[in-house]
Coordinates of N, CA and C in Angstrom, one line a residue:
E1 N 206.1 -110.9 -16.1 CA 204.9 -111.6 -16.7 C 204.8 -113.0 -16.0
V2 N 203.5 -113.3 -15.6 CA 203.2 -114.5 -14.9 C 202.6 -115.5 -16.0
I3 N 203.0 -116.7 -16.0 CA 202.5 -117.7 -17.0 C 202.3 -119.0 -16.2
H4 N 201.4 -119.8 -16.8 CA 201.2 -121.2 -16.3 C 202.1 -122.1 -17.1
V5 N 202.8 -123.0 -16.4 CA 203.8 -123.9 -17.1 C 203.6 -125.3 -16.5
T6 N 204.1 -126.2 -17.3 CA 204.3 -127.6 -16.8 C 205.8 -127.7 -16.5
V7 N 206.1 -128.1 -15.3 CA 207.6 -128.2 -14.9 C 208.0 -129.7 -14.8
T8 N 209.1 -130.0 -15.4 CA 209.7 -131.3 -15.4 C 211.2 -131.1 -15.1
K9 N 211.9 -132.2 -15.0 CA 213.4 -132.2 -14.8 C 214.0 -133.1 -15.8
Y10 N 215.2 -132.7 -16.2 CA 216.0 -133.6 -17.1 C 217.5 -133.7 -16.7
A11 N 218.1 -134.7 -17.1 CA 219.5 -135.0 -16.7 C 220.4 -134.7 -17.8
P12 N 221.7 -134.7 -17.5 CA 222.7 -134.4 -18.6 C 222.6 -135.5 -19.7
T13 N 222.7 -135.0 -21.0 CA 222.7 -135.9 -22.1 C 224.0 -136.1 -22.8
G14 N 225.0 -135.3 -22.3 CA 226.3 -135.3 -23.0 C 226.3 -134.4 -24.2
Q15 N 225.3 -133.6 -24.4 CA 225.2 -132.7 -25.5 C 225.2 -131.2 -24.9
R16 N 225.6 -130.3 -25.8 CA 225.4 -128.9 -25.4 C 224.0 -128.5 -25.5
T17 N 223.6 -127.4 -24.8 CA 222.3 -126.9 -24.9 C 222.1 -126.2 -26.3
A18 N 220.9 -125.8 -26.5 CA 220.6 -125.1 -27.8 C 221.3 -123.7 -27.8
S19 N 221.6 -123.2 -26.7 CA 222.4 -121.9 -26.7 C 223.9 -122.2 -26.8
G20 N 224.3 -123.4 -26.9 CA 225.7 -123.8 -27.1 C 226.5 -124.0 -25.8
E21 N 225.9 -123.9 -24.7 CA 226.5 -124.1 -23.4 C 226.4 -125.6 -23.0
W22 N 227.3 -126.0 -22.1 CA 227.2 -127.3 -21.4 C 226.2 -127.1 -20.3
P23 N 225.2 -128.0 -20.1 CA 224.2 -127.8 -19.1 C 224.8 -127.9 -17.7
E24 N 224.3 -127.1 -16.8 CA 224.7 -127.0 -15.4 C 223.5 -126.6 -14.6
K25 N 223.7 -126.9 -13.3 CA 222.6 -126.6 -12.3 C 222.2 -125.1 -12.5
G26 N 220.9 -124.8 -12.4 CA 220.4 -123.5 -12.5 C 219.9 -123.1 -13.9
M27 N 220.2 -124.0 -14.9 CA 219.7 -123.8 -16.3 C 218.4 -124.6 -16.4
C28 N 217.7 -124.2 -17.5 CA 216.4 -124.9 -17.8 C 216.2 -124.8 -19.3
A29 N 215.3 -125.6 -19.8 CA 214.9 -125.6 -21.2 C 213.4 -125.2 -21.1
T30 N 213.0 -124.5 -22.2 CA 211.5 -124.1 -22.3 C 211.0 -124.5 -23.6
S31 N 209.7 -124.7 -23.7 CA 209.1 -125.0 -25.0 C 208.6 -123.7 -25.6
D32 N 208.6 -122.6 -24.9 CA 208.1 -121.4 -25.3 C 209.2 -120.6 -26.0
R33 N 209.1 -120.6 -27.4 CA 210.2 -120.0 -28.2 C 210.2 -118.5 -28.1
T34 N 209.2 -117.9 -27.5 CA 209.2 -116.4 -27.3 C 210.0 -116.0 -26.1
I35 N 210.4 -116.9 -25.3 CA 211.3 -116.6 -24.1 C 212.7 -116.7 -24.5
P36 N 213.5 -115.6 -24.6 CA 214.9 -115.6 -25.1 C 215.8 -116.4 -24.2
F37 N 216.9 -116.9 -24.7 CA 218.0 -117.5 -23.9 C 218.4 -116.4 -23.0
N38 N 218.9 -116.9 -21.8 CA 219.5 -116.0 -20.7 C 218.4 -115.3 -19.9
T39 N 217.1 -115.6 -20.2 CA 216.0 -115.0 -19.4 C 215.9 -115.9 -18.2
Y40 N 215.6 -115.2 -17.0 CA 215.4 -115.9 -15.8 C 213.9 -116.2 -15.5
I41 N 213.6 -117.4 -15.1 CA 212.3 -117.8 -14.7 C 212.3 -118.2 -13.3
Y42 N 211.3 -117.6 -12.5 CA 211.2 -117.9 -11.1 C 209.9 -118.7 -10.9
I43 N 210.0 -119.9 -10.2 CA 208.8 -120.7 -10.0 C 208.6 -120.6 -8.5
P44 N 207.7 -119.8 -8.0 CA 207.5 -119.5 -6.6 C 207.2 -120.8 -5.8
A45 N 206.3 -121.6 -6.3 CA 205.9 -122.8 -5.5 C 207.1 -123.7 -5.2
L46 N 208.1 -123.7 -6.1 CA 209.2 -124.6 -5.9 C 210.4 -123.8 -5.3
Q47 N 210.3 -122.5 -5.2 CA 211.4 -121.6 -4.8 C 212.6 -121.8 -5.6
I48 N 212.4 -121.9 -7.0 CA 213.5 -122.1 -7.9 C 213.6 -121.0 -8.9
T49 N 214.8 -120.5 -9.2 CA 215.0 -119.6 -10.3 C 215.9 -120.3 -11.3
C50 N 215.6 -120.3 -12.5 CA 216.5 -120.9 -13.5 C 216.7 -120.0 -14.7
R51 N 217.8 -120.2 -15.4 CA 218.1 -119.4 -16.6 C 217.9 -120.2 -17.9
V52 N 217.1 -119.7 -18.8 CA 216.8 -120.4 -20.0 C 218.1 -120.5 -20.9
A53 N 218.4 -121.8 -21.2 CA 219.6 -122.1 -22.0 C 219.4 -123.1 -23.0
D54 N 218.2 -123.7 -23.0 CA 217.9 -124.8 -23.9 C 216.4 -124.7 -24.3
R55 N 216.0 -125.5 -25.3 CA 214.7 -125.7 -25.8 C 214.2 -127.1 -25.7
T56 N 213.0 -127.3 -25.5 CA 212.4 -128.7 -25.6 C 211.9 -128.8 -27.1
A57 N 211.5 -130.0 -27.4 CA 211.0 -130.2 -28.8 C 209.7 -129.5 -29.0
L58 N 209.4 -129.1 -30.2 CA 208.1 -128.4 -30.5 C 206.9 -129.2 -30.1
W59 N 207.0 -130.6 -30.3 CA 205.8 -131.4 -30.0 C 205.5 -131.3 -28.5
V60 N 206.5 -131.0 -27.6 CA 206.2 -130.9 -26.2 C 205.3 -129.7 -26.0
H61 N 205.6 -128.6 -26.6 CA 204.7 -127.4 -26.5 C 203.3 -127.7 -27.0
D62 N 203.2 -128.4 -28.2 CA 201.9 -128.8 -28.7 C 201.1 -129.7 -27.8
K63 N 201.8 -130.6 -27.1 CA 201.1 -131.5 -26.2 C 200.8 -131.0 -24.8
F64 N 201.8 -130.2 -24.2 CA 201.6 -129.8 -22.9 C 201.5 -128.3 -22.7
G65 N 201.6 -127.5 -23.7 CA 201.6 -126.1 -23.6 C 203.0 -125.6 -23.1
A66 N 203.1 -124.5 -22.5 CA 204.4 -123.9 -22.0 C 205.0 -124.9 -21.0
T67 N 206.2 -125.2 -21.2 CA 206.9 -126.1 -20.2 C 208.2 -125.5 -19.8
V68 N 208.7 -125.8 -18.6 CA 210.0 -125.5 -18.1 C 210.6 -126.8 -17.6
D69 N 211.7 -127.2 -18.3 CA 212.4 -128.4 -18.0 C 213.7 -128.0 -17.2
L70 N 213.7 -128.3 -15.9 CA 214.8 -127.9 -15.1 C 216.0 -128.9 -15.2
F71 N 217.2 -128.4 -15.5 CA 218.3 -129.3 -15.5 C 218.6 -129.8 -14.1
S72 N 218.8 -131.1 -14.0 CA 218.9 -131.7 -12.6 C 220.1 -132.7 -12.6
L73 N 220.7 -132.8 -11.4 CA 221.7 -133.8 -11.2 C 221.2 -134.9 -10.3
E74 N 219.9 -134.9 -10.0 CA 219.2 -135.9 -9.2 C 219.2 -137.2 -9.9
S75 N 218.9 -138.3 -9.1 CA 218.8 -139.6 -9.7 C 217.6 -139.7 -10.6
E76 N 217.6 -140.7 -11.4 CA 216.5 -140.9 -12.3 C 215.2 -141.1 -11.5
K77 N 215.4 -141.9 -10.4 CA 214.2 -142.1 -9.5 C 213.6 -140.8 -9.0
E78 N 214.5 -139.9 -8.5 CA 214.0 -138.7 -7.9 C 213.3 -137.8 -9.0
M79 N 213.9 -137.8 -10.2 CA 213.3 -137.0 -11.3 C 211.9 -137.6 -11.7
L80 N 211.8 -138.9 -11.7 CA 210.5 -139.6 -12.0 C 209.5 -139.3 -10.9
Q81 N 210.0 -139.3 -9.7 CA 209.0 -138.9 -8.6 C 208.6 -137.5 -8.7
F82 N 209.4 -136.6 -9.2 CA 209.0 -135.2 -9.4 C 207.9 -135.1 -10.5
G83 N 208.1 -135.9 -11.5 CA 207.1 -136.0 -12.6 C 206.8 -134.7 -13.3
R84 N 205.6 -134.4 -13.7 CA 205.1 -133.2 -14.3 C 204.3 -132.4 -13.3
Q85 N 204.6 -131.2 -13.1 CA 203.9 -130.4 -12.1 C 203.4 -129.1 -12.8
K86 N 202.2 -128.8 -12.7 CA 201.6 -127.5 -13.2 C 201.9 -126.4 -12.1
K87 N 202.5 -125.4 -12.6 CA 202.9 -124.3 -11.6 C 202.7 -122.9 -12.3
L88 N 202.7 -121.9 -11.5 CA 202.8 -120.5 -12.0 C 204.3 -120.2 -12.1
A89 N 204.7 -119.5 -13.1 CA 206.1 -119.1 -13.3 C 206.1 -117.6 -13.6
I90 N 207.1 -116.9 -13.1 CA 207.3 -115.5 -13.3 C 208.5 -115.3 -14.2
I91 N 208.3 -114.7 -15.4 CA 209.4 -114.4 -16.3 C 210.0 -113.1 -15.8
L92 N 211.3 -113.2 -15.4 CA 212.0 -112.0 -14.8 C 212.7 -111.2 -15.9

């Protein structure tokens, strides 16, 4: 399935993900509650595949539509430069 998403990045918070795991590279959070945990999402424009392990707040979905928040170990500056990007994503 191909969907339009808003892609962002987030850093470690010191908390486990909604799936109960500690966040690590390759994981992502999504606002779309219909996408189950452990589903892989491929974002062709970024050449990134991530595994859904977390959820964003419901208000994020209400405000931005479907989102994919990539777990990142980049600096805050790099994540802010990435910003919000609208992309096509493929649910694998």
